[in-house]
PDB file of C-alpha atoms in Angstrom:
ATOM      1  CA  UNK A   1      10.316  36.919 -24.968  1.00 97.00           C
ATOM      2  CA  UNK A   2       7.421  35.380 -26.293  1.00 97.00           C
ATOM      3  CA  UNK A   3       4.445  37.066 -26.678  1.00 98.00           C
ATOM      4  CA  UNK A   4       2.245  35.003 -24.048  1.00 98.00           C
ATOM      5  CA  UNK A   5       5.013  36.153 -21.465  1.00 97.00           C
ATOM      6  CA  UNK A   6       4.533  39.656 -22.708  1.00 97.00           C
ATOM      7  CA  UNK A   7       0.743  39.650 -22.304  1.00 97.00           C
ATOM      8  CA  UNK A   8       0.781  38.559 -18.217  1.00 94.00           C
ATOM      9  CA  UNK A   9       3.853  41.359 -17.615  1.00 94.00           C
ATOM     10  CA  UNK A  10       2.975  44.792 -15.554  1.00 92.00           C
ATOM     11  CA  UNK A  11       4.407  47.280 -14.714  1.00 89.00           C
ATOM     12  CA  UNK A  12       4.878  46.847 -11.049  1.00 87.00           C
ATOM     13  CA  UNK A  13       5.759  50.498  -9.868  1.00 86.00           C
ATOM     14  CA  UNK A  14       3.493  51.991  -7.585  1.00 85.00           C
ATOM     15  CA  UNK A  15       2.453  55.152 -10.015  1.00 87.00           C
ATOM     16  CA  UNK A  16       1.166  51.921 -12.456  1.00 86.00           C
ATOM     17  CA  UNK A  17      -1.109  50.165 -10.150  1.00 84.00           C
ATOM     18  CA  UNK A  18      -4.178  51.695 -11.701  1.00 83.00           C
ATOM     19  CA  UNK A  19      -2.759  49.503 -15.495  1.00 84.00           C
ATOM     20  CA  UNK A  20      -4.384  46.048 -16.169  1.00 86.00           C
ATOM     21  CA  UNK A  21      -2.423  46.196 -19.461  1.00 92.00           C
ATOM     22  CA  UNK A  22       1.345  45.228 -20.475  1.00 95.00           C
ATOM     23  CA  UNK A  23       3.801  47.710 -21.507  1.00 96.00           C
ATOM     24  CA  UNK A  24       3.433  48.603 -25.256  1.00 96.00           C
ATOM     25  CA  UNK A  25       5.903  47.234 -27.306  1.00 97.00           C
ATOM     26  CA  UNK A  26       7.349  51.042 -29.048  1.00 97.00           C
ATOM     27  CA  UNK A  27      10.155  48.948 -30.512  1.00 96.00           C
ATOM     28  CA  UNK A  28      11.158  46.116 -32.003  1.00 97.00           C
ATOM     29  CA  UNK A  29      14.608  45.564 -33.746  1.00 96.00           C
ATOM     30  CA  UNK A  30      14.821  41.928 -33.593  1.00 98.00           C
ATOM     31  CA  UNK A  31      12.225  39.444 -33.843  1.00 97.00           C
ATOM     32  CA  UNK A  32      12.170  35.332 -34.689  1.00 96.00           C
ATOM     33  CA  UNK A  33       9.107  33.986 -35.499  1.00 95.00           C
ATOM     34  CA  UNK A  34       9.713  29.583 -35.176  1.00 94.00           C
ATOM     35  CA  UNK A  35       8.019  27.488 -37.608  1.00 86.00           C
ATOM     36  CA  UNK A  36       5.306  25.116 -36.546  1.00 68.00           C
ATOM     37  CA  UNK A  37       6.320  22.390 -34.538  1.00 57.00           C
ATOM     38  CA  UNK A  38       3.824  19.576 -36.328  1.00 49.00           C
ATOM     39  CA  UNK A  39       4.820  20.755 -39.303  1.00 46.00           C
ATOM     40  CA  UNK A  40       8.526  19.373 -38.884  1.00 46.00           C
ATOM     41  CA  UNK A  41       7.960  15.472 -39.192  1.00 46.00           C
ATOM     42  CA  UNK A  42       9.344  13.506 -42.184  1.00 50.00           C
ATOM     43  CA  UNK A  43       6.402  11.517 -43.232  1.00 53.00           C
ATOM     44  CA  UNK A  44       6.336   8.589 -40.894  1.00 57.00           C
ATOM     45  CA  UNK A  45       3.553   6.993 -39.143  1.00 69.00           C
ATOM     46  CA  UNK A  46       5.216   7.594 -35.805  1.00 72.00           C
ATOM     47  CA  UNK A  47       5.605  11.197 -36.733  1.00 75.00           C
ATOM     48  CA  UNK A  48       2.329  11.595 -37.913  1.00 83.00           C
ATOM     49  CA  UNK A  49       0.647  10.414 -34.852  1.00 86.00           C
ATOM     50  CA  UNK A  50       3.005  12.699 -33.001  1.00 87.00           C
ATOM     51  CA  UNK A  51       2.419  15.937 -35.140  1.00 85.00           C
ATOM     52  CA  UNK A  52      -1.514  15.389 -34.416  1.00 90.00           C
ATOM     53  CA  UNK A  53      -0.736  14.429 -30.768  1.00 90.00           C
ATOM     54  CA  UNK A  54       1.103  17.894 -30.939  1.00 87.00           C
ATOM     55  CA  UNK A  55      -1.240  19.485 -32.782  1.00 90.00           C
ATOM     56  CA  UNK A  56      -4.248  18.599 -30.260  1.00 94.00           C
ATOM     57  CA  UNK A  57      -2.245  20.040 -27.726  1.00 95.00           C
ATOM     58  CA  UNK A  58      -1.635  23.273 -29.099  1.00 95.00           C
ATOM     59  CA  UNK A  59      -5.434  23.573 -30.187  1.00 96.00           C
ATOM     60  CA  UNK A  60      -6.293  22.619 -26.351  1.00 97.00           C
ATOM     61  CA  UNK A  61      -3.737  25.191 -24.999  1.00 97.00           C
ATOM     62  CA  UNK A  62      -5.004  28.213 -26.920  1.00 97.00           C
ATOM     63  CA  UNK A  63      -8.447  27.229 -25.999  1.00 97.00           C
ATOM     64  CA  UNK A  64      -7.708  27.457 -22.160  1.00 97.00           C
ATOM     65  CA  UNK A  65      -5.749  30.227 -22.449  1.00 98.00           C
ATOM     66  CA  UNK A  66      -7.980  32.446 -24.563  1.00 97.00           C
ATOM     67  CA  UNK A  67     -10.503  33.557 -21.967  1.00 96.00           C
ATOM     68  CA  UNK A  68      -7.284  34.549 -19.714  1.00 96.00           C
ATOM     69  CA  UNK A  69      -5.231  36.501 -22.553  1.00 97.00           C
ATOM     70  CA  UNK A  70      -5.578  40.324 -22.734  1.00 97.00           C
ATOM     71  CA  UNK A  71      -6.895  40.440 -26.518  1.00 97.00           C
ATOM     72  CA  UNK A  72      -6.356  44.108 -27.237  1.00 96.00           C
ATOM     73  CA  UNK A  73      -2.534  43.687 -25.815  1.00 97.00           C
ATOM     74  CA  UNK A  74      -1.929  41.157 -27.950  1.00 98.00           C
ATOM     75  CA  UNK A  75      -3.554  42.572 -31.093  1.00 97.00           C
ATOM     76  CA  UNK A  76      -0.900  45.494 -30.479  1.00 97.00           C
ATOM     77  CA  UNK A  77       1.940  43.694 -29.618  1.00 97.00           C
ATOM     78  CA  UNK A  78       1.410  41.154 -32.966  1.00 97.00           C
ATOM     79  CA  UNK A  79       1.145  44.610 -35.250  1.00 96.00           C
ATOM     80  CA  UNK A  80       4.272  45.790 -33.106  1.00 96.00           C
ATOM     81  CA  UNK A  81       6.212  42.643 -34.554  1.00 96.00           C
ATOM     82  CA  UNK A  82       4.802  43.134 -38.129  1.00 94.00           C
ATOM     83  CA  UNK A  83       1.746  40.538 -37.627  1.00 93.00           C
ATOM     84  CA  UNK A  84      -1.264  41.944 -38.933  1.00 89.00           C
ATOM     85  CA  UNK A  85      -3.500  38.882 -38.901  1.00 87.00           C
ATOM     86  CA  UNK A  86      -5.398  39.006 -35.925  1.00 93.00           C
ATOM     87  CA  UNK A  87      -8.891  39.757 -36.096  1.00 96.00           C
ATOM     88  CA  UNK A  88      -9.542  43.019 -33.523  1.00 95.00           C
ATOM     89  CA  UNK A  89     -12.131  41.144 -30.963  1.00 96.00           C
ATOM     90  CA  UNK A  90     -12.596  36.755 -31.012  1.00 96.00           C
ATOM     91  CA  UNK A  91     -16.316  35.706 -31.756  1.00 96.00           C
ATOM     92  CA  UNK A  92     -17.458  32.544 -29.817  1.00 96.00           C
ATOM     93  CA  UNK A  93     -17.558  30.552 -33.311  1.00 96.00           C
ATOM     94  CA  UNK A  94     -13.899  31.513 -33.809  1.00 96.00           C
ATOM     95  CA  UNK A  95     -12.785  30.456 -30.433  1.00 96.00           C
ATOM     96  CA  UNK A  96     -13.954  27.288 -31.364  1.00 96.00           C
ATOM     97  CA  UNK A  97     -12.669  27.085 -34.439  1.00 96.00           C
ATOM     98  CA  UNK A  98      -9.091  24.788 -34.743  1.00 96.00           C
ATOM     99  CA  UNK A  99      -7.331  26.766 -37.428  1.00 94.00           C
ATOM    100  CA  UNK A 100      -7.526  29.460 -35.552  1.00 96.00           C
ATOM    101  CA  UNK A 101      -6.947  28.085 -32.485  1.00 97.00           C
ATOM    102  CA  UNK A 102      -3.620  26.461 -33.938  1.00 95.00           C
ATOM    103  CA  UNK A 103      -2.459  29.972 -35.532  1.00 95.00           C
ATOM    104  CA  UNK A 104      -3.482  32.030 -31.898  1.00 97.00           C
ATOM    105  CA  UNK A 105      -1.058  29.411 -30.313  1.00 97.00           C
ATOM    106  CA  UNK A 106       1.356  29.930 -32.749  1.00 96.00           C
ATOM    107  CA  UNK A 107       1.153  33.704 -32.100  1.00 97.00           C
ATOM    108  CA  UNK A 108       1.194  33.496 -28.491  1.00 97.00           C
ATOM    109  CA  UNK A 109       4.994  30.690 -28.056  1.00 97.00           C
ATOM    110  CA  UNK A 110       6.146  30.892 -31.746  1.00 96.00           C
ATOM    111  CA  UNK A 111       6.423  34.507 -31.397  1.00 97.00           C
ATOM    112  CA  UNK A 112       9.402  36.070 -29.975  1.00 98.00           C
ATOM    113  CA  UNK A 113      10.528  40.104 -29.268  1.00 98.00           C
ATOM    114  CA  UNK A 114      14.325  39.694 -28.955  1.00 98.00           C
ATOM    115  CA  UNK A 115      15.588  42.920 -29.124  1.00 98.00           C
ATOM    116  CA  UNK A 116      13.318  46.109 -28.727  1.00 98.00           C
ATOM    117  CA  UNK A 117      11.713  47.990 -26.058  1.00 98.00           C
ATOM    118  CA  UNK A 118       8.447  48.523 -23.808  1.00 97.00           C
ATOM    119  CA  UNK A 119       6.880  51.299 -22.665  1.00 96.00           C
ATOM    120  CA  UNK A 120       4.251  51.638 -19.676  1.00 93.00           C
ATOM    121  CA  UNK A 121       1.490  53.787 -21.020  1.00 92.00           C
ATOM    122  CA  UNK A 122       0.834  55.374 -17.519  1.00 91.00           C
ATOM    123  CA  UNK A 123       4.128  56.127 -16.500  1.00 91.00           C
ATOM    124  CA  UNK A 124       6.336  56.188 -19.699  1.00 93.00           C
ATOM    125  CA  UNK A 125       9.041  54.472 -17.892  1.00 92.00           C
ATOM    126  CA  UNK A 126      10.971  52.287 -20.537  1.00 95.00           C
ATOM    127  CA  UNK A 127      11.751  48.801 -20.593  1.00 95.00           C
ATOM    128  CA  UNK A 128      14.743  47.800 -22.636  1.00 97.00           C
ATOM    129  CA  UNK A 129      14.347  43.722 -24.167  1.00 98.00           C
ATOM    130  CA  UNK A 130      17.722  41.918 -25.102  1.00 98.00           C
ATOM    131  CA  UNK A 131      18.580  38.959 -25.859  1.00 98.00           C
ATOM    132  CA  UNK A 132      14.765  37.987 -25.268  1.00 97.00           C
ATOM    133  CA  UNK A 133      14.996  39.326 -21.556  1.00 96.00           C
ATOM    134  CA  UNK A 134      13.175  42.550 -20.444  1.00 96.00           C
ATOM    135  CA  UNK A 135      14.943  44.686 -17.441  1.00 94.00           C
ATOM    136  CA  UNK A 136      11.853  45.511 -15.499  1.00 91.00           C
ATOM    137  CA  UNK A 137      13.841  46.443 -12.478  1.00 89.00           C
ATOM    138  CA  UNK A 138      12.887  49.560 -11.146  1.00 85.00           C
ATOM    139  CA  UNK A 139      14.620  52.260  -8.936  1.00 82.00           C
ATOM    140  CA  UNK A 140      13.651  52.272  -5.403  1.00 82.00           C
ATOM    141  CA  UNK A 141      11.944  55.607  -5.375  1.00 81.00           C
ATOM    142  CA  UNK A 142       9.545  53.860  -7.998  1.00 78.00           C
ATOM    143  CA  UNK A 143       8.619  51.514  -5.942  1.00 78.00           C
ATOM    144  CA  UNK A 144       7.065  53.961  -2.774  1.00 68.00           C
TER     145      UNK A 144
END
């Protein structure tokens, strides 16, 4: 599950309507983390034109999704996976800037909780991740 799915999940049960928030991520026992795509070309013209295509992509991508993305979620959920590097609020002059605009969307699809577990801070309830897949069914009498 990458973390840009993570940040848009809720908790849908009825006792969590009051959340805006994802479930916390409480544990994490396997993670990948996928290299940059634009860094994988061998040196040709054709690949360089496509890395920068690529790149201006990505840097257009975080941009849009930025204003959207719940930041405090996703400064949790990075420490949760063992990435300390994002700053704790995004200043106008760093949403424009590219580097960081290239590692956020790195972050946000590069990212991925594979095995581990979520946790609804209003309800407790427990959502088990495997294989990259979170069980958010609930039981019926959560959903009254």
């Amino acid at each position: 599950m990458r973390l840009l799915t993570h940040n848009v999940m809720r908790n849908n049960a009825s006792a969590a309507s009051s959340t805006t928030s994802p479930p916390r991520i409480t544990a994490a026992t396997k993670i990948r983390v996928d290299e940059f795509a634009a860094s994988a070309s061998d040196g040709g013209d054709d690949d360089d034109d496509e890395a920068m295509a690529a790149s201006r992509r990505e840097v257009e991508f975080a941009r849009h999704v930025l204003p959207i993305l719940d930041w405090e979620a996703l400064v949790h959920a990075a420490g949760a996976l063992g990435l300390s590097s994002l700053p704790p609020s995004v200043s106008k002059e760093l949403a424009e800037d590219v580097g960081f605009l290239r590692a956020l969307y790195h972050v946000l699809m590069n990212v991925h909780l594979v095995d581990g577990m979520l946790t609804c801070e209003v309800t407790g309830r427990e959502f088990p991740v495997t294989g990259g897949i979170v069980n958010m069914m609930l039981e019926e009498h959560e959903c009254e």
